[in-house]
PDB file of N, CA and C in Angstrom:
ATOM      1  N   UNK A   1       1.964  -5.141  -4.551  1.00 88.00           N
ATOM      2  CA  UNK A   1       2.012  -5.831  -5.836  1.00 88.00           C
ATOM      3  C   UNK A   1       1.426  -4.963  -6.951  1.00 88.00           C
ATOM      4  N   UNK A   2       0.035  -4.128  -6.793  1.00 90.00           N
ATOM      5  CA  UNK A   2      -0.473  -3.438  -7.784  1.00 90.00           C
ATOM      6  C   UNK A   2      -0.016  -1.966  -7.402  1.00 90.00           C
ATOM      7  N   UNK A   3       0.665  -1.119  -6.355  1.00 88.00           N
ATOM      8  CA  UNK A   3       0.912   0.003  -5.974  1.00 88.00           C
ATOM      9  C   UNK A   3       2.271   0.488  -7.320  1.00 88.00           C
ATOM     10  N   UNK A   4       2.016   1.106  -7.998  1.00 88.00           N
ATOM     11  CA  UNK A   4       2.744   1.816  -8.894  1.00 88.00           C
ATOM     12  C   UNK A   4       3.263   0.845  -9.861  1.00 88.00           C
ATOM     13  N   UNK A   5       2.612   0.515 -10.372  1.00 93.00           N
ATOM     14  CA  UNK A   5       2.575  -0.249 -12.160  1.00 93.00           C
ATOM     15  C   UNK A   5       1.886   0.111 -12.828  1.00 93.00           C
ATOM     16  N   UNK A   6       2.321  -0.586 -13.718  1.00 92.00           N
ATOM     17  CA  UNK A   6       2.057   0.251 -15.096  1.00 92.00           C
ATOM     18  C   UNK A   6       2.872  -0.357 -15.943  1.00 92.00           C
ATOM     19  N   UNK A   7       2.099  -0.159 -17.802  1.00 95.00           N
ATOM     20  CA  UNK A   7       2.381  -1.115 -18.562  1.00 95.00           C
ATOM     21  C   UNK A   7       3.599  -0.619 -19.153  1.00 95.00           C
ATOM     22  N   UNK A   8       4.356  -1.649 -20.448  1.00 95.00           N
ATOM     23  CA  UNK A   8       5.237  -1.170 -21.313  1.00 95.00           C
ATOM     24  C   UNK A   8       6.667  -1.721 -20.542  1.00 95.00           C
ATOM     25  N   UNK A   9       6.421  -2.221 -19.698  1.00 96.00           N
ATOM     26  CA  UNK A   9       8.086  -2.864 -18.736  1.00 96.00           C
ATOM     27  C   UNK A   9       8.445  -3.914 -20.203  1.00 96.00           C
ATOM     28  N   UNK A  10       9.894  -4.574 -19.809  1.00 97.00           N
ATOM     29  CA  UNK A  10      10.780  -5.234 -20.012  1.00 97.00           C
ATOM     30  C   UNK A  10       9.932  -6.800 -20.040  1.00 97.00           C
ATOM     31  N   UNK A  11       9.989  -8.122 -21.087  1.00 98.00           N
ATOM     32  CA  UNK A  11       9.401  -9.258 -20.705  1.00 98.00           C
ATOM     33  C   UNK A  11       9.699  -9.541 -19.710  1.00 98.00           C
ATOM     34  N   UNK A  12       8.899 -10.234 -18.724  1.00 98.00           N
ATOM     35  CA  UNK A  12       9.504 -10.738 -17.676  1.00 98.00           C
ATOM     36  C   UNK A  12       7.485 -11.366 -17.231  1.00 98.00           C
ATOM     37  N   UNK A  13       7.815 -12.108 -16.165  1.00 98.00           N
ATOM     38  CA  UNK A  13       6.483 -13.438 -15.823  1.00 98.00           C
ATOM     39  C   UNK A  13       5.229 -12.525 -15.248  1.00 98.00           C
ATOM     40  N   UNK A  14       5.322 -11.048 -15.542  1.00 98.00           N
ATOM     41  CA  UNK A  14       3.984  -9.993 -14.917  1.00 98.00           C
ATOM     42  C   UNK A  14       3.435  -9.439 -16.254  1.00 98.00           C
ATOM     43  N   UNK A  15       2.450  -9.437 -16.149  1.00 99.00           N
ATOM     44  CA  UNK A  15       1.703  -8.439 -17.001  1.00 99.00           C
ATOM     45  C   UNK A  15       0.816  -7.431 -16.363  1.00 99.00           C
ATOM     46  N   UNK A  16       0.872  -6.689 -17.134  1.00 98.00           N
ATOM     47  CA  UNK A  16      -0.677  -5.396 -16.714  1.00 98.00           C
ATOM     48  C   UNK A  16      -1.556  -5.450 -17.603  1.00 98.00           C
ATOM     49  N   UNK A  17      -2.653  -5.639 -17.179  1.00 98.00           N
ATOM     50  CA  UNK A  17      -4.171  -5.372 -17.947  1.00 98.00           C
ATOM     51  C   UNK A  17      -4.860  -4.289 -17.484  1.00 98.00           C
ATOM     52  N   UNK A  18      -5.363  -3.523 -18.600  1.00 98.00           N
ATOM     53  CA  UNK A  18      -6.054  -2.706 -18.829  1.00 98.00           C
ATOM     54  C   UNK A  18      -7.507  -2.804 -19.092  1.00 98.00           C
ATOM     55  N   UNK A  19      -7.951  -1.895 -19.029  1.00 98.00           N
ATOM     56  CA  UNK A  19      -9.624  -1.555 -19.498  1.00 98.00           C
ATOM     57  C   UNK A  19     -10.498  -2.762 -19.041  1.00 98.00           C
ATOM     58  N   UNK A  20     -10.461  -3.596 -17.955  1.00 98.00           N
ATOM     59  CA  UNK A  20     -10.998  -4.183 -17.138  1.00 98.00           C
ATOM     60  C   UNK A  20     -12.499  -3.930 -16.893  1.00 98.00           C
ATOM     61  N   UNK A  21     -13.727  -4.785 -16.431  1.00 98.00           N
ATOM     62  CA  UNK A  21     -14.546  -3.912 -16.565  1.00 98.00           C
ATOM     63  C   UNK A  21     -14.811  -3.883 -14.888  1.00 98.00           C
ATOM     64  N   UNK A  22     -15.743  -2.822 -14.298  1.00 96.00           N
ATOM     65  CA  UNK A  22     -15.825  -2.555 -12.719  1.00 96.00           C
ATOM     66  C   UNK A  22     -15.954  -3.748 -11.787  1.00 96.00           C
ATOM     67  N   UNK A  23     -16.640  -4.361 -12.576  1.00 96.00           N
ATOM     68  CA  UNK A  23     -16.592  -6.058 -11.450  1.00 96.00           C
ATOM     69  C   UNK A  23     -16.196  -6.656 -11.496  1.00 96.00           C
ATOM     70  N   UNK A  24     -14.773  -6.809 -12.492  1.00 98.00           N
ATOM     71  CA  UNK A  24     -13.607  -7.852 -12.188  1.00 98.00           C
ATOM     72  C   UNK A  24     -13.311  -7.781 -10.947  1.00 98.00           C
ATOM     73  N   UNK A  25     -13.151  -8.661 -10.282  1.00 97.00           N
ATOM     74  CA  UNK A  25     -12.132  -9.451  -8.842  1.00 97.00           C
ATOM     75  C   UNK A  25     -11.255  -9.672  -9.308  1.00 97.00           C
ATOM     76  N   UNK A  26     -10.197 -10.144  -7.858  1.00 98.00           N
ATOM     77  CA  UNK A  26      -9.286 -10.640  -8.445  1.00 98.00           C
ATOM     78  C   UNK A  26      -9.543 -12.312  -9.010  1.00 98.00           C
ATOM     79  N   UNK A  27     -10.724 -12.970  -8.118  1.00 98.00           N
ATOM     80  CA  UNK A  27     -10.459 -14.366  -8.633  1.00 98.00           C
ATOM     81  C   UNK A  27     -10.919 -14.557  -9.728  1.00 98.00           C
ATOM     82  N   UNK A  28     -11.419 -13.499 -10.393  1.00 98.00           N
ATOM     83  CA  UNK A  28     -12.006 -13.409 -11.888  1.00 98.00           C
ATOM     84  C   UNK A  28     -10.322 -13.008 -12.940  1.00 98.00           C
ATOM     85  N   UNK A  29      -9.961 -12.738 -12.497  1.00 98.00           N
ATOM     86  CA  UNK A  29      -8.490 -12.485 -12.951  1.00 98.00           C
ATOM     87  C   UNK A  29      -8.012 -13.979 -13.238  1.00 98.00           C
ATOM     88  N   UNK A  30      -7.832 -14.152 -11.721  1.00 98.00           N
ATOM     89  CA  UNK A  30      -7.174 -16.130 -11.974  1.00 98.00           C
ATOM     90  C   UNK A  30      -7.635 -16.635 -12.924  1.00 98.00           C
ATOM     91  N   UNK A  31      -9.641 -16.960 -12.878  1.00 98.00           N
ATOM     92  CA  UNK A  31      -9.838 -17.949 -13.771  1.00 98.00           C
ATOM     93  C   UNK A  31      -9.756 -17.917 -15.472  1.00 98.00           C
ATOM     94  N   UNK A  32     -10.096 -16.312 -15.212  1.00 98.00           N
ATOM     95  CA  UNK A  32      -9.277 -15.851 -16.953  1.00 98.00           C
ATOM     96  C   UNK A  32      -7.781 -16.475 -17.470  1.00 98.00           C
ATOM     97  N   UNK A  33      -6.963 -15.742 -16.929  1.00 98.00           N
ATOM     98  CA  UNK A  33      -5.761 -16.024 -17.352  1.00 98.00           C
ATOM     99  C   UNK A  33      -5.396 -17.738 -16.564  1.00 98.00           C
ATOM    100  N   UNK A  34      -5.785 -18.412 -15.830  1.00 98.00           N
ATOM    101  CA  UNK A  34      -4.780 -19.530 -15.625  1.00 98.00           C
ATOM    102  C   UNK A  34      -5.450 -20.721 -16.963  1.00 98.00           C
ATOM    103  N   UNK A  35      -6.270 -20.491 -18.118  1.00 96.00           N
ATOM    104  CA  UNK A  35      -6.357 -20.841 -19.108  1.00 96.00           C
ATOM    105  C   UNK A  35      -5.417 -20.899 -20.059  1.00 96.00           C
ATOM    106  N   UNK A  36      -4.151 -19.819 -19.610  1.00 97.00           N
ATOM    107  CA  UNK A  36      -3.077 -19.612 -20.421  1.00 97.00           C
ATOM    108  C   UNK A  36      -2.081 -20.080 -19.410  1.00 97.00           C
ATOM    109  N   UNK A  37      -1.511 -20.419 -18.378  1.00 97.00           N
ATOM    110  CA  UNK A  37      -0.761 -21.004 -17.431  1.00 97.00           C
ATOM    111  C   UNK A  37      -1.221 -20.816 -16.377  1.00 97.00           C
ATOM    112  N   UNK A  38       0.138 -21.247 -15.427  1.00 97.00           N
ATOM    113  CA  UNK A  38      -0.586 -21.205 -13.847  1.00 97.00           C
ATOM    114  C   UNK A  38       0.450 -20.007 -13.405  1.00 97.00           C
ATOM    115  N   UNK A  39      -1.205 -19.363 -12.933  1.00 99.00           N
ATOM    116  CA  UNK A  39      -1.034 -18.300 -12.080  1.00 99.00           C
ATOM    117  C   UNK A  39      -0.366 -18.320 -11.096  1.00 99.00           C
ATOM    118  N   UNK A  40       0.680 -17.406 -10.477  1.00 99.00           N
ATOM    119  CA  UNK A  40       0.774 -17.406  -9.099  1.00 99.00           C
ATOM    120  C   UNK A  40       0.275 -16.199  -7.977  1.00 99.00           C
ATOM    121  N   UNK A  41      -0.143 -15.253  -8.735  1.00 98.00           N
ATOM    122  CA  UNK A  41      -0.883 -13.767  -8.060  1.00 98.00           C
ATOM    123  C   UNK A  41      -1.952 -13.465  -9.313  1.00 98.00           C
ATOM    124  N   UNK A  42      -2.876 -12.891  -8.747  1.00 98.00           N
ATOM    125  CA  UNK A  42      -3.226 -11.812  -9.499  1.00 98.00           C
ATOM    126  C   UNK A  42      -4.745 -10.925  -8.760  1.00 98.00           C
ATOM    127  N   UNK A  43      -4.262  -9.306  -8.970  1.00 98.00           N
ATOM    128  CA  UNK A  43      -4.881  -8.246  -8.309  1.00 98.00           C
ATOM    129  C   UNK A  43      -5.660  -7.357  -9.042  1.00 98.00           C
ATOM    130  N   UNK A  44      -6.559  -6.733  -8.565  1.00 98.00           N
ATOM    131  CA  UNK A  44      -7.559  -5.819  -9.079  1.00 98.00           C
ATOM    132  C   UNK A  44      -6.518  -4.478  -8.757  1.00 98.00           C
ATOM    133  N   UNK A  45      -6.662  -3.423  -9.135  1.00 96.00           N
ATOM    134  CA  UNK A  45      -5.896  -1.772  -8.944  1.00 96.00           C
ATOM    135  C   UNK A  45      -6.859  -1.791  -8.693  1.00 96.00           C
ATOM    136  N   UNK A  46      -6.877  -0.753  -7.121  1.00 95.00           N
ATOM    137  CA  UNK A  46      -7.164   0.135  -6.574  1.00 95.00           C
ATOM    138  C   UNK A  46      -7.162   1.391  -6.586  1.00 95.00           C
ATOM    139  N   UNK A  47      -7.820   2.302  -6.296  1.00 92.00           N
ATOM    140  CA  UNK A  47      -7.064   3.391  -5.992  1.00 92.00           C
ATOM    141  C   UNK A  47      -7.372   4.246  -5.055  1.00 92.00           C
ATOM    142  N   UNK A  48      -6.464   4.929  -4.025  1.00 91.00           N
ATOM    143  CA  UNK A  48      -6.843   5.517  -2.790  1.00 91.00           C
ATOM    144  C   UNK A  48      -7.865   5.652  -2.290  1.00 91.00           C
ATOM    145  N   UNK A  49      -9.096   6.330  -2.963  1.00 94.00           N
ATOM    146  CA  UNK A  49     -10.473   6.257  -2.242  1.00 94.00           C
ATOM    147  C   UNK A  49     -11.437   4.858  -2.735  1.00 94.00           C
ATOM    148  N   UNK A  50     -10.666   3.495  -2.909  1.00 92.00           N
ATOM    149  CA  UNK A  50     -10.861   2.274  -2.875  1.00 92.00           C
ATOM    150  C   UNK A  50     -11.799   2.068  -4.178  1.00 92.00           C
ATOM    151  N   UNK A  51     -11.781   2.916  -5.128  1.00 93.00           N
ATOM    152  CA  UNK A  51     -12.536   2.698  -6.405  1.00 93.00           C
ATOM    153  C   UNK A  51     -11.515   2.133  -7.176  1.00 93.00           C
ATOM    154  N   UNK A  52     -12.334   0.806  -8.131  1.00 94.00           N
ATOM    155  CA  UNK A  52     -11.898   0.307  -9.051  1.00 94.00           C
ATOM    156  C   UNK A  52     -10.871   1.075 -10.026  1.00 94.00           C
ATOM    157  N   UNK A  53      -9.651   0.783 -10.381  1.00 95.00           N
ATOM    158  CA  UNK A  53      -9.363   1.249 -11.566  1.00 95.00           C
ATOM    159  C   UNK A  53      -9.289   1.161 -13.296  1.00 95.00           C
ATOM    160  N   UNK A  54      -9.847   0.135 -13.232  1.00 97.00           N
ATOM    161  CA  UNK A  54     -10.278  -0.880 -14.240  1.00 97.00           C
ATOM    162  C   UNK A  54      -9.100  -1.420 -14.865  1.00 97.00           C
ATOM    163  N   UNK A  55      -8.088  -1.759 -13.993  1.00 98.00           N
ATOM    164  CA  UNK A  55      -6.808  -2.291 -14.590  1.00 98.00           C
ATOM    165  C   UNK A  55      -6.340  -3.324 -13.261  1.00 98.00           C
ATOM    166  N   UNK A  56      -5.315  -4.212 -13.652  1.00 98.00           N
ATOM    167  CA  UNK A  56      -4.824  -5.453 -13.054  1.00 98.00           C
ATOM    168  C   UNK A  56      -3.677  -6.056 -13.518  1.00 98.00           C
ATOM    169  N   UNK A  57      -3.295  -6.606 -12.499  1.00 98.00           N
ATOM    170  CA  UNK A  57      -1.809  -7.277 -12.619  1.00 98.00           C
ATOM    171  C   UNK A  57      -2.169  -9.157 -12.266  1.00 98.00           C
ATOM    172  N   UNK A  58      -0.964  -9.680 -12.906  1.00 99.00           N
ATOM    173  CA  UNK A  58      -0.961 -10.289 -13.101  1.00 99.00           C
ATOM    174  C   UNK A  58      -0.065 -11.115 -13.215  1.00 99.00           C
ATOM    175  N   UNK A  59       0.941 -12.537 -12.149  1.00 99.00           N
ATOM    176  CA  UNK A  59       1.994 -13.240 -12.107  1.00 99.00           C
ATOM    177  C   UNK A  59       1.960 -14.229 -12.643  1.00 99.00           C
ATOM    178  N   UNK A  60       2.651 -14.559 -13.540  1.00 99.00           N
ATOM    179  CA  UNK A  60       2.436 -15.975 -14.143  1.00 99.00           C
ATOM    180  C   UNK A  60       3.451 -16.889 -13.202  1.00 99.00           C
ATOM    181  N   UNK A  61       4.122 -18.592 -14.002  1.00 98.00           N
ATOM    182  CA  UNK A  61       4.819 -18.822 -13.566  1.00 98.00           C
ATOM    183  C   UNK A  61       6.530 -18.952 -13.914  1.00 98.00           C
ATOM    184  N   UNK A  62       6.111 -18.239 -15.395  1.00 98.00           N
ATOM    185  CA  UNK A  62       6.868 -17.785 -15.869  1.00 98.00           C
ATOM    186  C   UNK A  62       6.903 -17.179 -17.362  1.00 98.00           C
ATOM    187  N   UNK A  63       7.963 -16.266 -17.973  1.00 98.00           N
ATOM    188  CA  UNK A  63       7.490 -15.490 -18.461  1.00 98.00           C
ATOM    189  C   UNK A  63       7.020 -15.635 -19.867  1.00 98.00           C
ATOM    190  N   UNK A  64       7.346 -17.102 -19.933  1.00 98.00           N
ATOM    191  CA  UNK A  64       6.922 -17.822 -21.502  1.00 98.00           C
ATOM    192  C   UNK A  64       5.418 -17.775 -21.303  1.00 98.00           C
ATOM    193  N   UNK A  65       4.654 -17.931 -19.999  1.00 98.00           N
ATOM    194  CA  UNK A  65       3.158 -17.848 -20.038  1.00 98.00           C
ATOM    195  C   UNK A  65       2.664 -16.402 -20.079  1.00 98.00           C
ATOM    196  N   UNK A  66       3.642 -15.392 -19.206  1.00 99.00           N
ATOM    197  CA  UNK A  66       3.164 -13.991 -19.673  1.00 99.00           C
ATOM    198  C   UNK A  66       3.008 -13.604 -21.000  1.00 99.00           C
ATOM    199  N   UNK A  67       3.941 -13.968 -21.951  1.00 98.00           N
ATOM    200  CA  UNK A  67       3.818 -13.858 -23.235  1.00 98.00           C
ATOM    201  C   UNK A  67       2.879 -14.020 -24.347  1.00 98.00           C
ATOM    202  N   UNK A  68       3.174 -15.481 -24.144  1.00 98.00           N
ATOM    203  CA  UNK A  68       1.502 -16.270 -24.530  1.00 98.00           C
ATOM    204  C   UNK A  68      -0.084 -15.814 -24.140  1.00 98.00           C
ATOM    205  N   UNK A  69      -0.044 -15.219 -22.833  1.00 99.00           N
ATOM    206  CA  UNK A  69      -1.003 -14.835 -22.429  1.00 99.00           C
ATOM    207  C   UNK A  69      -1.171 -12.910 -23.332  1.00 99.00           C
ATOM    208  N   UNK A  70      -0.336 -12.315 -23.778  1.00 98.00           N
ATOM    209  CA  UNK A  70      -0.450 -10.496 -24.011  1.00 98.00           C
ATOM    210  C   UNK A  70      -0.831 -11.286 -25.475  1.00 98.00           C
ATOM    211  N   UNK A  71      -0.001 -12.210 -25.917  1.00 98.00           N
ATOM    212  CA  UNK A  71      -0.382 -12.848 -27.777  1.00 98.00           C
ATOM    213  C   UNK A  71      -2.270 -13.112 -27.878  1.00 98.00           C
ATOM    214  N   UNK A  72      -1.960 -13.981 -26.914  1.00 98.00           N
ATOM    215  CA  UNK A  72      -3.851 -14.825 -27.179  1.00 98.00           C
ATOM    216  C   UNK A  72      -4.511 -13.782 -26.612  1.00 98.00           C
ATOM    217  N   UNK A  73      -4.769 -12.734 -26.314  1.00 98.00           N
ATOM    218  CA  UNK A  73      -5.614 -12.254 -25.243  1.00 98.00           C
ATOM    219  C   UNK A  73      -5.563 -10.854 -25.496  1.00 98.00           C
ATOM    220  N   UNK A  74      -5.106 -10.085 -26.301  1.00 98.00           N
ATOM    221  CA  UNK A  74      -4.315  -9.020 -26.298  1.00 98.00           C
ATOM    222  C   UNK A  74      -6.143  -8.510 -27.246  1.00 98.00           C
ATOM    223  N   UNK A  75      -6.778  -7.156 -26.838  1.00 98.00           N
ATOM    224  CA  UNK A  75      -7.782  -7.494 -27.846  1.00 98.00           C
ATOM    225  C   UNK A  75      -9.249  -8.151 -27.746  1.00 98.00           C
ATOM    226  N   UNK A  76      -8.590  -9.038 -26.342  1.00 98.00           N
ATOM    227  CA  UNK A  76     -10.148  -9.964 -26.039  1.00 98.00           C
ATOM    228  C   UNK A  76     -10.928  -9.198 -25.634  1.00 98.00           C
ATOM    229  N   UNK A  77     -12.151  -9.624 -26.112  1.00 98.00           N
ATOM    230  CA  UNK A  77     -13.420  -9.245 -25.193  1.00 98.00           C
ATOM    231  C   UNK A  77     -13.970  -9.554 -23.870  1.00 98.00           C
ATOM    232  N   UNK A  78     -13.665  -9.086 -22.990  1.00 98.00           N
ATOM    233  CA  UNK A  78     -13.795  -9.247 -21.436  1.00 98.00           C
ATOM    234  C   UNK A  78     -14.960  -8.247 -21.269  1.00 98.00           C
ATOM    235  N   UNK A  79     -16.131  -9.235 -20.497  1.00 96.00           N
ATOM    236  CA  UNK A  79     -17.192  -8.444 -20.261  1.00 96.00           C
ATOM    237  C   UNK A  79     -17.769  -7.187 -21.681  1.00 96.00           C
ATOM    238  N   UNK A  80     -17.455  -7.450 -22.477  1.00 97.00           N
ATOM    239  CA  UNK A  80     -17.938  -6.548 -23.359  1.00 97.00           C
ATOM    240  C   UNK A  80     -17.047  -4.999 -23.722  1.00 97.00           C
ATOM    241  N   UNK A  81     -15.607  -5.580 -22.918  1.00 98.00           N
ATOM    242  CA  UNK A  81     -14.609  -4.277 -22.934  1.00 98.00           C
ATOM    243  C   UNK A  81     -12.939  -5.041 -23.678  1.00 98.00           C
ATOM    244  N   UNK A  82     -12.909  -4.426 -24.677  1.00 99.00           N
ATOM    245  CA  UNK A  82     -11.496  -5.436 -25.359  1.00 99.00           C
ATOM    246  C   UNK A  82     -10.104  -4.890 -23.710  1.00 99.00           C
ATOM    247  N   UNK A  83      -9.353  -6.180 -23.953  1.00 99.00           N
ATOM    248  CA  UNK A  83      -8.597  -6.269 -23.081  1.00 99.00           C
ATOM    249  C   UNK A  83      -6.951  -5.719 -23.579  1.00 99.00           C
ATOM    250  N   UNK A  84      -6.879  -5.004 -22.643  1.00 98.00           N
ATOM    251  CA  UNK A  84      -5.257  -4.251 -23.269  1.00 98.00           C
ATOM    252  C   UNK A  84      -3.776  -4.918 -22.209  1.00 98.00           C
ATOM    253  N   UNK A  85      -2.854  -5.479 -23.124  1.00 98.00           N
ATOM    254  CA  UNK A  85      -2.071  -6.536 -22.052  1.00 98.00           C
ATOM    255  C   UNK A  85      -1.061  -6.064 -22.192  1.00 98.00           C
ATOM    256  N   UNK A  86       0.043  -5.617 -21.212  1.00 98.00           N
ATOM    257  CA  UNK A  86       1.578  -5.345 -21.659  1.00 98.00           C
ATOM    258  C   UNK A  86       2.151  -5.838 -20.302  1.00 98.00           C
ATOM    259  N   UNK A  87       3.836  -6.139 -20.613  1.00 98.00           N
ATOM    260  CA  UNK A  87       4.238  -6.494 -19.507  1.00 98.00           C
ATOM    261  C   UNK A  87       4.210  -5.380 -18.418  1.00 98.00           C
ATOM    262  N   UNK A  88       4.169  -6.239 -16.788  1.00 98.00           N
ATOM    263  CA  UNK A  88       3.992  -5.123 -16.098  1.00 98.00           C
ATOM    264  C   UNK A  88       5.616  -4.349 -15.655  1.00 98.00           C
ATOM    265  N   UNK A  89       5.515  -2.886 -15.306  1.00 96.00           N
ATOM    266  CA  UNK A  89       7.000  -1.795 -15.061  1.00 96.00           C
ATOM    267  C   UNK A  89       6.539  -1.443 -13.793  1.00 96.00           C
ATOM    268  N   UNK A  90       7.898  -1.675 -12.734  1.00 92.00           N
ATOM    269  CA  UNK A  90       7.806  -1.302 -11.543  1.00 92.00           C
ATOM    270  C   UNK A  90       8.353   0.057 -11.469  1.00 92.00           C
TER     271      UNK A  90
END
């Protein structure tokens, strides 16, 4: 789900977040965004030697909530790090 994404895709019900801060989880993901709809995934990036990447994905339930969610949120302050939202590109 998070193995090779990356932002700037086509609208559609995924987004990618950026600049995350190191101790986001994923269920810190959920309770963020299902304020803006209901979630159906959402993952922390990894990366090979299992360090944070400070970025995350994110399934809505559809893509009118992905939207809504890059509008309201786009900018936020998460943990003290503004939040960068674009749809997610496979």
């Amino acid at each position: 789900f998070t193995n090779k994404v990356s932002g700037g895709g086509q609208p559609n019900a995924i987004i990618y977040v950026k600049n995350l801060p190191w101790a986001t989880s994923d269920d810190d993901l959920v309770e963020l965004f299902q304020t803006i709809g209901i979630v159906e995934r959402a993952e922390v990036q990894y990366k090979a030697n299992g360090r944070h990447r400070g970025a995350g994905v994110v399934q809505f339930g559809s893509q009118g909530d992905a939207t809504t969610a890059i509008m309201r949120l786009q900018g936020y302050s998460y943990g003290g790090r503004p939040l960068h939202l674009n749809y997610a590109r496979y």
